[in-house]
mmCIF file of C-alpha atoms in Angstrom:
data_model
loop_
_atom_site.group_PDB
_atom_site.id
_atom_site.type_symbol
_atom_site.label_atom_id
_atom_site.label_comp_id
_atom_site.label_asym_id
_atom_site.label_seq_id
_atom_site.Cartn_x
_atom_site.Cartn_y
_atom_site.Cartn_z
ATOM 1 C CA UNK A 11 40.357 9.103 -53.684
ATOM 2 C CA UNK A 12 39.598 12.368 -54.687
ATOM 3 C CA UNK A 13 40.346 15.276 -51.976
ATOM 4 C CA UNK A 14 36.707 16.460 -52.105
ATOM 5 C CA UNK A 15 35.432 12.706 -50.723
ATOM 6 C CA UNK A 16 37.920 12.737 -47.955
ATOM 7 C CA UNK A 17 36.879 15.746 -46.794
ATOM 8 C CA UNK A 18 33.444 15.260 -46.946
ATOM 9 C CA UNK A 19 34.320 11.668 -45.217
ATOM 10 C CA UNK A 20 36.004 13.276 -42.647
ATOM 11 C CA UNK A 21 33.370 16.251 -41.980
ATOM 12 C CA UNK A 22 30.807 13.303 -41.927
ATOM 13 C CA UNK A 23 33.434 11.653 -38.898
ATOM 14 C CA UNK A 24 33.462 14.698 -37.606
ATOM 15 C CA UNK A 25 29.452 15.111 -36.757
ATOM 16 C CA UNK A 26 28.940 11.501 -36.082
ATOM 17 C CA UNK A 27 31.340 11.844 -33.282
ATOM 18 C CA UNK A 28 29.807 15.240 -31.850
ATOM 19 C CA UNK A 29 26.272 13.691 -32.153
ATOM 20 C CA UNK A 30 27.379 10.458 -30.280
ATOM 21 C CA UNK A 31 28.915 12.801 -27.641
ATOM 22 C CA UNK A 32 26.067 15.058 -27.090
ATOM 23 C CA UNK A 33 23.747 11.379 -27.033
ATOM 24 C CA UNK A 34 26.357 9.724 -24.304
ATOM 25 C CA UNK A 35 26.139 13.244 -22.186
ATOM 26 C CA UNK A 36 22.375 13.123 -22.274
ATOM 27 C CA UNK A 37 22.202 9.556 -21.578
ATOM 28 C CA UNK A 38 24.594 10.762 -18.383
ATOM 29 C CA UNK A 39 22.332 13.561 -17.501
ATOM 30 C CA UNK A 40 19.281 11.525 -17.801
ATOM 31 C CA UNK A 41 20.439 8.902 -15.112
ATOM 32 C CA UNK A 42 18.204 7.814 -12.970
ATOM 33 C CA UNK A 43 18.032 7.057 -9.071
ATOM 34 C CA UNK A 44 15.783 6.983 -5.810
ATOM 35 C CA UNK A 45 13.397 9.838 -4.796
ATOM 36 C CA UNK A 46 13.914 9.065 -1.528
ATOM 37 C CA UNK A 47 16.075 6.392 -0.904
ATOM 38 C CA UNK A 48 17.227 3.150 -2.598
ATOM 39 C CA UNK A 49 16.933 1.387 0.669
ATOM 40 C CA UNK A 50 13.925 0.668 2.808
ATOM 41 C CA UNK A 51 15.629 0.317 6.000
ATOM 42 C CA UNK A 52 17.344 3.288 6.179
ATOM 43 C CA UNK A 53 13.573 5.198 6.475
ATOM 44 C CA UNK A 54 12.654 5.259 9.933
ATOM 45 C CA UNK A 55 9.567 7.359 9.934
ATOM 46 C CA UNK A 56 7.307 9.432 7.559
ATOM 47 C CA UNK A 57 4.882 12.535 7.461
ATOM 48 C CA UNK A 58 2.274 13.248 4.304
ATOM 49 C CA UNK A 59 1.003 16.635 4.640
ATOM 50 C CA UNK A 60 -1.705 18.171 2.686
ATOM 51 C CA UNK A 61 -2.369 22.264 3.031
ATOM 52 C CA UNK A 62 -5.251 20.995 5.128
ATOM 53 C CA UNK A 63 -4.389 18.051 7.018
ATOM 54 C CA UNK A 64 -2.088 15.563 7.610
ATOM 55 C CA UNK A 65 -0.364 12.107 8.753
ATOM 56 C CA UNK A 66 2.927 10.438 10.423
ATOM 57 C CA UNK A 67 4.208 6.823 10.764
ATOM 58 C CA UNK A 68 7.113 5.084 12.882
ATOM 59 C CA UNK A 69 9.216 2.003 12.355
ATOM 60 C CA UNK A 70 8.828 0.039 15.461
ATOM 61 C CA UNK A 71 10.557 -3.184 15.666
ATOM 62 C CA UNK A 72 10.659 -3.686 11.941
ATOM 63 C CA UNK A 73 6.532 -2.486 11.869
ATOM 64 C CA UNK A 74 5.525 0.274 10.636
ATOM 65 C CA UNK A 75 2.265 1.984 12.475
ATOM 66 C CA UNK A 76 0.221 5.055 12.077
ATOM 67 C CA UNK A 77 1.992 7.929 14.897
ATOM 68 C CA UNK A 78 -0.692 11.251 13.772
ATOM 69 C CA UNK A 79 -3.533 11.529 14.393
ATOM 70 C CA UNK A 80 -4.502 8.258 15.738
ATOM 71 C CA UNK A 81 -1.525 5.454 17.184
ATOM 72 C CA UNK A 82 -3.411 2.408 14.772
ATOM 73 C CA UNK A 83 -2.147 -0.460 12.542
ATOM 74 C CA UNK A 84 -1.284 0.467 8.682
ATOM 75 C CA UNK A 85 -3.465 -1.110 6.058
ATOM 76 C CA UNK A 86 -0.511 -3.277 4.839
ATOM 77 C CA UNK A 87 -1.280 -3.737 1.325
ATOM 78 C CA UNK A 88 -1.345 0.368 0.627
ATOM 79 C CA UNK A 89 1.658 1.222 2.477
ATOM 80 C CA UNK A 90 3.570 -1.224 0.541
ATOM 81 C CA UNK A 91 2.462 0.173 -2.562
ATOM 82 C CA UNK A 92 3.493 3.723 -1.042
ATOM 83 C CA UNK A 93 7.201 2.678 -0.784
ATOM 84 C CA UNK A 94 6.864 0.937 -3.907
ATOM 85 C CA UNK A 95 5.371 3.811 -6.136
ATOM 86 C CA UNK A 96 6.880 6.859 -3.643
ATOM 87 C CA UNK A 97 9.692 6.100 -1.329
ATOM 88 C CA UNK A 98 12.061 4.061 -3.195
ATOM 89 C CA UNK A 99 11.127 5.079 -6.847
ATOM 90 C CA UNK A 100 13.403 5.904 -9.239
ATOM 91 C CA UNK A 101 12.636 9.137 -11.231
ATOM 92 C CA UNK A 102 15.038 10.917 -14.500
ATOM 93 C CA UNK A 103 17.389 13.194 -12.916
ATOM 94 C CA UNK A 104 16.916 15.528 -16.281
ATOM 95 C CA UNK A 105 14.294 18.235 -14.815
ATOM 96 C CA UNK A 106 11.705 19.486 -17.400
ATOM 97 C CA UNK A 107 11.543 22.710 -15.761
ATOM 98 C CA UNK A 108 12.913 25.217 -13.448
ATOM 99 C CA UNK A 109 12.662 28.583 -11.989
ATOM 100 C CA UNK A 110 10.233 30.122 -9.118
ATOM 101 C CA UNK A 111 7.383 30.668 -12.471
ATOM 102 C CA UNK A 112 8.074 26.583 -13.187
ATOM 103 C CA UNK A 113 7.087 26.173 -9.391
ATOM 104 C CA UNK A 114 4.128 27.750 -9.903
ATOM 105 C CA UNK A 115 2.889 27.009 -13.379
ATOM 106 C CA UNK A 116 3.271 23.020 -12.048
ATOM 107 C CA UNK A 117 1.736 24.048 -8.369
ATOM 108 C CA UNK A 118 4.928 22.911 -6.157
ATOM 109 C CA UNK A 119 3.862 25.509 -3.658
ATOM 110 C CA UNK A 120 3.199 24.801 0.072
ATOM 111 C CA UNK A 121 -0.320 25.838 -0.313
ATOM 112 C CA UNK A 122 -0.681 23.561 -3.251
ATOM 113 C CA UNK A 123 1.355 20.583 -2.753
ATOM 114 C CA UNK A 124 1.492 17.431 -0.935
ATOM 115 C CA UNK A 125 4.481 17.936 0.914
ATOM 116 C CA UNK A 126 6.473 14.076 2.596
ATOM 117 C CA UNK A 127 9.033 13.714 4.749
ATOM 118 C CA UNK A 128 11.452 10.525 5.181
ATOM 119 C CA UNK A 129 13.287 10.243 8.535
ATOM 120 C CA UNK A 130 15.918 8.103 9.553
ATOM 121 C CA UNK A 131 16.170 6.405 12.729
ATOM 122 C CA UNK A 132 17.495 9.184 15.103
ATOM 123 C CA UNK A 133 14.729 11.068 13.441
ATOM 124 C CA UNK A 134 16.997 13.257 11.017
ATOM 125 C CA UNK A 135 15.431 14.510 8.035
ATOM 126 C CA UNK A 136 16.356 12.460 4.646
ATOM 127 C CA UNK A 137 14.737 14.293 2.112
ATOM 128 C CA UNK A 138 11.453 16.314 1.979
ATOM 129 C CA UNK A 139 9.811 16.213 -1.513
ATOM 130 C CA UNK A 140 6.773 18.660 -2.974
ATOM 131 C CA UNK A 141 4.122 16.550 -5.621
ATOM 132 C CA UNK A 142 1.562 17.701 -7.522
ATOM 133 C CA UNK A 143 -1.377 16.814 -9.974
ATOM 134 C CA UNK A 144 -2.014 18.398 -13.001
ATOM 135 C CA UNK A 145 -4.740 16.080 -13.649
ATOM 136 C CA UNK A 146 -1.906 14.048 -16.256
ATOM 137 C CA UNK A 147 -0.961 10.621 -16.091
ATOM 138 C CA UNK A 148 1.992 11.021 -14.270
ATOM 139 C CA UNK A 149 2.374 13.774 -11.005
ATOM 140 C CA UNK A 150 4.985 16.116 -10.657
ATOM 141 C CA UNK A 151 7.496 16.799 -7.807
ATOM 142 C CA UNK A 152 10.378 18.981 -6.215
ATOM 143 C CA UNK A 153 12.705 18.664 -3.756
ATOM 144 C CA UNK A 154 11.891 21.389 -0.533
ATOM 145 C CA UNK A 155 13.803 24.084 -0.771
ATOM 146 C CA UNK A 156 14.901 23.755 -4.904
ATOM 147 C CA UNK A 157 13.280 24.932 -8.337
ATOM 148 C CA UNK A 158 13.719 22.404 -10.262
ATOM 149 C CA UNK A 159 10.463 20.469 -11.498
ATOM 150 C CA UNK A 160 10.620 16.645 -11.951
ATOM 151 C CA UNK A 161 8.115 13.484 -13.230
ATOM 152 C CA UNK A 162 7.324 10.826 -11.035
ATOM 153 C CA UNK A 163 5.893 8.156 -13.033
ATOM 154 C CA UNK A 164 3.393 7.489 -10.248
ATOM 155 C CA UNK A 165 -0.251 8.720 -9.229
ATOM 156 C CA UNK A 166 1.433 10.503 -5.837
ATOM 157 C CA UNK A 167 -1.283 13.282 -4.770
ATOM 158 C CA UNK A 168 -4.562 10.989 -5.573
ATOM 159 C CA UNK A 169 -3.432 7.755 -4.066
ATOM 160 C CA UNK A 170 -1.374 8.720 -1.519
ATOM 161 C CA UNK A 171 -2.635 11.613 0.651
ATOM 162 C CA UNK A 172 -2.980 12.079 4.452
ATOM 163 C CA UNK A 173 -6.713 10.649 4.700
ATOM 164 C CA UNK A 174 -6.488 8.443 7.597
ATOM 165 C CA UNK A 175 -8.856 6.082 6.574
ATOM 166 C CA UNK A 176 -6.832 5.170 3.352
ATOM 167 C CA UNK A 177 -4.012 4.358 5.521
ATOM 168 C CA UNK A 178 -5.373 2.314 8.898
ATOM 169 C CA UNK A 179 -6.150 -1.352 8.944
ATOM 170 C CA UNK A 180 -9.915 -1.470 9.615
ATOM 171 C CA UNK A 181 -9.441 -4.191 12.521
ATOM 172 C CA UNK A 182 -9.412 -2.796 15.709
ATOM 173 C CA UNK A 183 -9.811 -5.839 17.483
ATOM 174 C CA UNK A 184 -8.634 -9.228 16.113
ATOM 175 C CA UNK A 185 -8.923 -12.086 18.452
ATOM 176 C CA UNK A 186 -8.982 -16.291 17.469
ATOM 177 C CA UNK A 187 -10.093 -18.710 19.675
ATOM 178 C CA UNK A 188 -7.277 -19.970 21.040
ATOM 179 C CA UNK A 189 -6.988 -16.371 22.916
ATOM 180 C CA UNK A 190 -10.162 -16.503 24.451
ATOM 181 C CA UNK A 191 -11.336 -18.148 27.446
ATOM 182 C CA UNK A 192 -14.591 -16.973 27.593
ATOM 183 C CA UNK A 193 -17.427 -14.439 26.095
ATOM 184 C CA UNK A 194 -20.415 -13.226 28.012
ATOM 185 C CA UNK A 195 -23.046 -11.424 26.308
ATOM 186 C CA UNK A 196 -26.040 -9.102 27.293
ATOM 187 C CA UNK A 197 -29.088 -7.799 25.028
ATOM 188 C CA UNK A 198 -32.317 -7.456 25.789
ATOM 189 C CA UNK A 199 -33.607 -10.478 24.604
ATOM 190 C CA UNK A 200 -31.313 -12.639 26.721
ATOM 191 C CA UNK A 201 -27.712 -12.574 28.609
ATOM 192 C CA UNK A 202 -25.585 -15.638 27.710
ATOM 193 C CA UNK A 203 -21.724 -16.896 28.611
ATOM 194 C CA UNK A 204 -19.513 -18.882 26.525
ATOM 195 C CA UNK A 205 -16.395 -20.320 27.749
ATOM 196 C CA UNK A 206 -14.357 -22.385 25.863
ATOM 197 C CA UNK A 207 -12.529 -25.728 27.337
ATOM 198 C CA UNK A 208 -9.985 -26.577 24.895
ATOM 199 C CA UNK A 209 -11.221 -26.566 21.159
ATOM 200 C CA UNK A 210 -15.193 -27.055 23.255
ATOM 201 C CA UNK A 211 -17.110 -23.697 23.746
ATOM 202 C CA UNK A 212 -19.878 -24.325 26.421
ATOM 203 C CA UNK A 213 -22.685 -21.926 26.273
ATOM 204 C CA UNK A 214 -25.087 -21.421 28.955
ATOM 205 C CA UNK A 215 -27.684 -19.030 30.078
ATOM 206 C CA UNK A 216 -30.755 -18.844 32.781
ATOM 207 C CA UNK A 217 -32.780 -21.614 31.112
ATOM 208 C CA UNK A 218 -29.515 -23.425 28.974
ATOM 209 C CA UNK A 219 -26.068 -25.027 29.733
ATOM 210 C CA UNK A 220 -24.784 -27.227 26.515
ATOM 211 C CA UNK A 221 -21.641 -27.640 25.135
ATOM 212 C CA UNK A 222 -21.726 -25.519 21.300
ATOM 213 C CA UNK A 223 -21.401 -28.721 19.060
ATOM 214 C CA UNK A 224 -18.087 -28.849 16.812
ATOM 215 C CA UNK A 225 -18.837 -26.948 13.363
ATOM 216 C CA UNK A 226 -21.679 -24.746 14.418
ATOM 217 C CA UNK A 227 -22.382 -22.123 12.340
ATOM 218 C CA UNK A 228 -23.254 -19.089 14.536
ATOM 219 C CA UNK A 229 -20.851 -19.938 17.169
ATOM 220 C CA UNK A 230 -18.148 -19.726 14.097
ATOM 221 C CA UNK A 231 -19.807 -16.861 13.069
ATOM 222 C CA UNK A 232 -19.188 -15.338 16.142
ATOM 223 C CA UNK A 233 -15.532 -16.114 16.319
ATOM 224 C CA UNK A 234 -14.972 -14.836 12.897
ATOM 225 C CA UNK A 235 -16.399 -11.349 14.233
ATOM 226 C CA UNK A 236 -13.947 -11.326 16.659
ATOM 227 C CA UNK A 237 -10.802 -12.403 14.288
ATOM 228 C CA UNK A 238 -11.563 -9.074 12.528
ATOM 229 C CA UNK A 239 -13.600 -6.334 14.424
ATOM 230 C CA UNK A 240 -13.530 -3.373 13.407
ATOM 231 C CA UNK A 241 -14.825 -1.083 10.312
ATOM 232 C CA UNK A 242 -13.328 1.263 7.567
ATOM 233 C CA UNK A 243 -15.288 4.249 9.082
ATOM 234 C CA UNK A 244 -13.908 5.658 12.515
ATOM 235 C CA UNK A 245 -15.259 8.358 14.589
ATOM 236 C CA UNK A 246 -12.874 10.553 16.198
ATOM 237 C CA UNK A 247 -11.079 13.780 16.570
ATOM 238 C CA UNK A 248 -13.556 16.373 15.076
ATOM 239 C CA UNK A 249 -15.801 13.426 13.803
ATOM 240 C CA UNK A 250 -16.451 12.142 17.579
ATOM 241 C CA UNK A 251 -20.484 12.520 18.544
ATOM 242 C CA UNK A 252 -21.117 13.833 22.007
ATOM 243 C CA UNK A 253 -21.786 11.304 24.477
ATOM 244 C CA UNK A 254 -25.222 12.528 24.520
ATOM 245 C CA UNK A 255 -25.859 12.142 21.237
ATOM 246 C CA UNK A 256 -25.279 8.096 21.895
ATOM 247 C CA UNK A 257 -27.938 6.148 23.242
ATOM 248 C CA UNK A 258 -27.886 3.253 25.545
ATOM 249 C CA UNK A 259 -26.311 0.131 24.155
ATOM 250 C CA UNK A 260 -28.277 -2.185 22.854
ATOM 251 C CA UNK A 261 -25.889 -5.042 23.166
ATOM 252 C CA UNK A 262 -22.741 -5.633 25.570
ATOM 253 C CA UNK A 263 -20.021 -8.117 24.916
ATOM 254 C CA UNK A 264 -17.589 -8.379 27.790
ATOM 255 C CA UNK A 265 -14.395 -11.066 26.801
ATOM 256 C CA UNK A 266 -11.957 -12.432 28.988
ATOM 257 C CA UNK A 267 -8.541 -13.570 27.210
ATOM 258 C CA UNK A 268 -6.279 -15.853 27.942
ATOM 259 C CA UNK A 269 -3.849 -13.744 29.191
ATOM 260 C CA UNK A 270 -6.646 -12.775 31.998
ATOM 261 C CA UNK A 271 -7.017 -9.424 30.481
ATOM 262 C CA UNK A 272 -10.494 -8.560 29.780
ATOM 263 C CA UNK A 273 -12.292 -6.238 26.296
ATOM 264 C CA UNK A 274 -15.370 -4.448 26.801
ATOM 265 C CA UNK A 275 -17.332 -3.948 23.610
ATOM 266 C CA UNK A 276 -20.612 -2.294 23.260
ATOM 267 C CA UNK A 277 -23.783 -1.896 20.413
ATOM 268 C CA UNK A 278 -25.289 1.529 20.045
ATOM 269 C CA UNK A 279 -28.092 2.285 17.792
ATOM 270 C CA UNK A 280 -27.023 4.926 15.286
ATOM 271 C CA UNK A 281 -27.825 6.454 11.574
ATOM 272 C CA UNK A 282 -29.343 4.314 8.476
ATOM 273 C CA UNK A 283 -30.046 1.391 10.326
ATOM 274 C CA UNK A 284 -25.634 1.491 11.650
ATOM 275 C CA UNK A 285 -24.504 1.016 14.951
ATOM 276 C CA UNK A 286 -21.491 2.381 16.367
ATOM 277 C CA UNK A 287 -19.075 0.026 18.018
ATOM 278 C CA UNK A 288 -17.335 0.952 21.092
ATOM 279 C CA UNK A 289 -14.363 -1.018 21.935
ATOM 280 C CA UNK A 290 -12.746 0.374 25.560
ATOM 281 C CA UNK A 291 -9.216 0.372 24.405
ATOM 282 C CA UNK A 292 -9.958 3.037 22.428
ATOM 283 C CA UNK A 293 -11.979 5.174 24.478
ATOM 284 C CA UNK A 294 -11.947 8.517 21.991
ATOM 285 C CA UNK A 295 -13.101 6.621 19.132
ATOM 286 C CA UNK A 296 -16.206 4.990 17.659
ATOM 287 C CA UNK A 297 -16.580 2.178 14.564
ATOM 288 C CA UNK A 298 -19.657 2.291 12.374
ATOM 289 C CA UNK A 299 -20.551 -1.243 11.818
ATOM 290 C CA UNK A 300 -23.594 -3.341 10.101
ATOM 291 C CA UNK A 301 -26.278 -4.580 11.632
ATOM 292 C CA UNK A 302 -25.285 -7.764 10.535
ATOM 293 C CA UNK A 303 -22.016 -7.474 12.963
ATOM 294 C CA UNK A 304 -24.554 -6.804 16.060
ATOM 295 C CA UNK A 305 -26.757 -10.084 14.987
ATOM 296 C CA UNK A 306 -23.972 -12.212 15.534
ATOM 297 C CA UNK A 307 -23.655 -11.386 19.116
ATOM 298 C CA UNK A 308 -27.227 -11.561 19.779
ATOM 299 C CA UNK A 309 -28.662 -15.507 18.656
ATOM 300 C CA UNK A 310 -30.815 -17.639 20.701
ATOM 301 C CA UNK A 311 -29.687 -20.884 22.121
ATOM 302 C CA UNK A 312 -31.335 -23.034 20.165
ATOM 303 C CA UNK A 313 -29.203 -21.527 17.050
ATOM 304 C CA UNK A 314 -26.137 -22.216 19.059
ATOM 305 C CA UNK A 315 -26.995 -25.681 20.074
ATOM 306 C CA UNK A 316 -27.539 -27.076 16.205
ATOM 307 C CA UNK A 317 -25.484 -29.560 14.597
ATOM 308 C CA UNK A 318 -25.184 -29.316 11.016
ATOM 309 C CA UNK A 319 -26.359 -26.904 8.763
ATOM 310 C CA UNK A 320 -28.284 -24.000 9.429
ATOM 311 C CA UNK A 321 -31.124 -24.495 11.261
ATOM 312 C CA UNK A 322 -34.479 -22.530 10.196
ATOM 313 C CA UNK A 323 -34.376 -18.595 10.708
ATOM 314 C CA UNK A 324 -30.187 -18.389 10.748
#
């Protein structure tokens, strides 16, 4: 072989080897790994921050719950998807930017960003991480306190902000049968009591006293108000009306549970045809509810005494 072709052959072995070295220390750079952590159980407890508001959950017993501004039940589903698409995803490690003018070209400043916090269980911070929108498929992010810019491939700022109603489960009472023992009703049409023997609810009023046959439809109607009370707009805090502003309630519901602890819940009138809820356990808050939530409180007897089907006007 000629001397030219061998060293052209071994120039040629030469670069393939650089290029395969610079590839491999890429490929190392570019490794990949948990924002936040790689393991669930090691986050204890959480605050989402906006320049404008904010929110904070707790691990409790293996539950996690809703700490700021309200102590309420998460709306399972989204949190889930929050640790899924925030918490314990994995983002490139290879920054595509950095520098104080990177910060603020890609808006990772604290009156820009939405700023999270992980805790662990003695409440020690894990990591605090800055995201932003550009209004791009993915969001951006930094870690608190550093310059570099990273891609989450995740919708962070849009889906995941401190709103509380994104985050609480709309049930703010959910009782079943089995926990009640009875149900006593007042409205100004009538005043009624239910109380259940069993898997028979009796009902009886000033001119009634029946046991509710097995399958009626407004008595189950009524029971499946109870499993899930509640609505996906809250009054409270700021939102709160005066007590003045509420009128008289236009239906009471006072239920006595098994455990001989009782729930006071209450109608009120309110805007576009709405009534707010009161429930007493949570005495600084109200629920905006359909009317259709009232009605099944407030049947006559004769709808409660019918057998199959609904009877006329149900």
């Amino acid at each position: 072989m000629k001397r030219s072709k061998i060293y052209l052959l071994a120039v040629f072995l030469l670069l393939l080897a650089v290029v395969a070295a610079l590839l491999f220390t890429r490929r190392d750079r570019e490794s990949s790994k948990a924002i936040f952590s790689a393991d669930s159980t090691a986050v204890a407890a959480i605050e989402i921050a906006s320049p404008d508001t904010s929110i904070a959950f707790k691990r409790e017993n293996g539950s996690w719950r809703i700490t700021r501004p309200v102590n309420w039940g998460i709306e399972e589903g989204h949190f889930q998807l929050f640790m899924r698409d925030v918490i314990l995803k994995q983002y490139s490690t290879e920054p595509l930017a950095a520098g104080k003018e990177a910060l603020q070209q890609y808006r990772l400043t604290k009156d820009k960003a939405l700023r999270i916090k992980a805790f662990d269980a003695r409440n020690k911070l894990l990591r605090e991480v800055w995201f932003s929108d550009l209004g791009n498929p993915f969001d951006y992010f930094c870690f608190a306190g550093d310059n570099e810019v990273f891609q989450i491939r995740s919708k962070v700022n849009s889906f995941y902000g401190p709103k509380l109603e994104s985050w609480r489960s709309p049930y703010a009472l959910s009782l079943f049968s089995d926990q009640l023992l009875s149900i006593r009703v007042k409205h100004p049409q009538n005043s009624y009591e239910l109380t259940r023997d069993g898997n028979i609810w009796h009902f009886k009023d000033k001119l009634e006293d029946f046991d509710v046959p097995p399958g009626n439809l407004v008595m189950g109607k009524l029971l499946n108000a109870l499993s899930h009370l509640g609505s996906n707009t809250m009054l409270s805090g700021d939102t709160l009306p005066p007590a003045s502003a509420v009128p008289a309630p236009e239906c009471e519901v006072e239920l006595m549970l098994s455990d001989n602890s009782r729930v006071k819940i209450s109608f009120h009138a309110w805007e576009d045809g709405n009534y707010l809820l009161k429930i007493d356990r949570y005495p600084d808050s109200y629920f905006v509810v359909l009317f259709d939530t009232v009605f099944r409180f407030t049947r006559n007897a004769a709808l409660f005494r019918a057998v199959e089907g609904d009877p006329p006007g149900l």
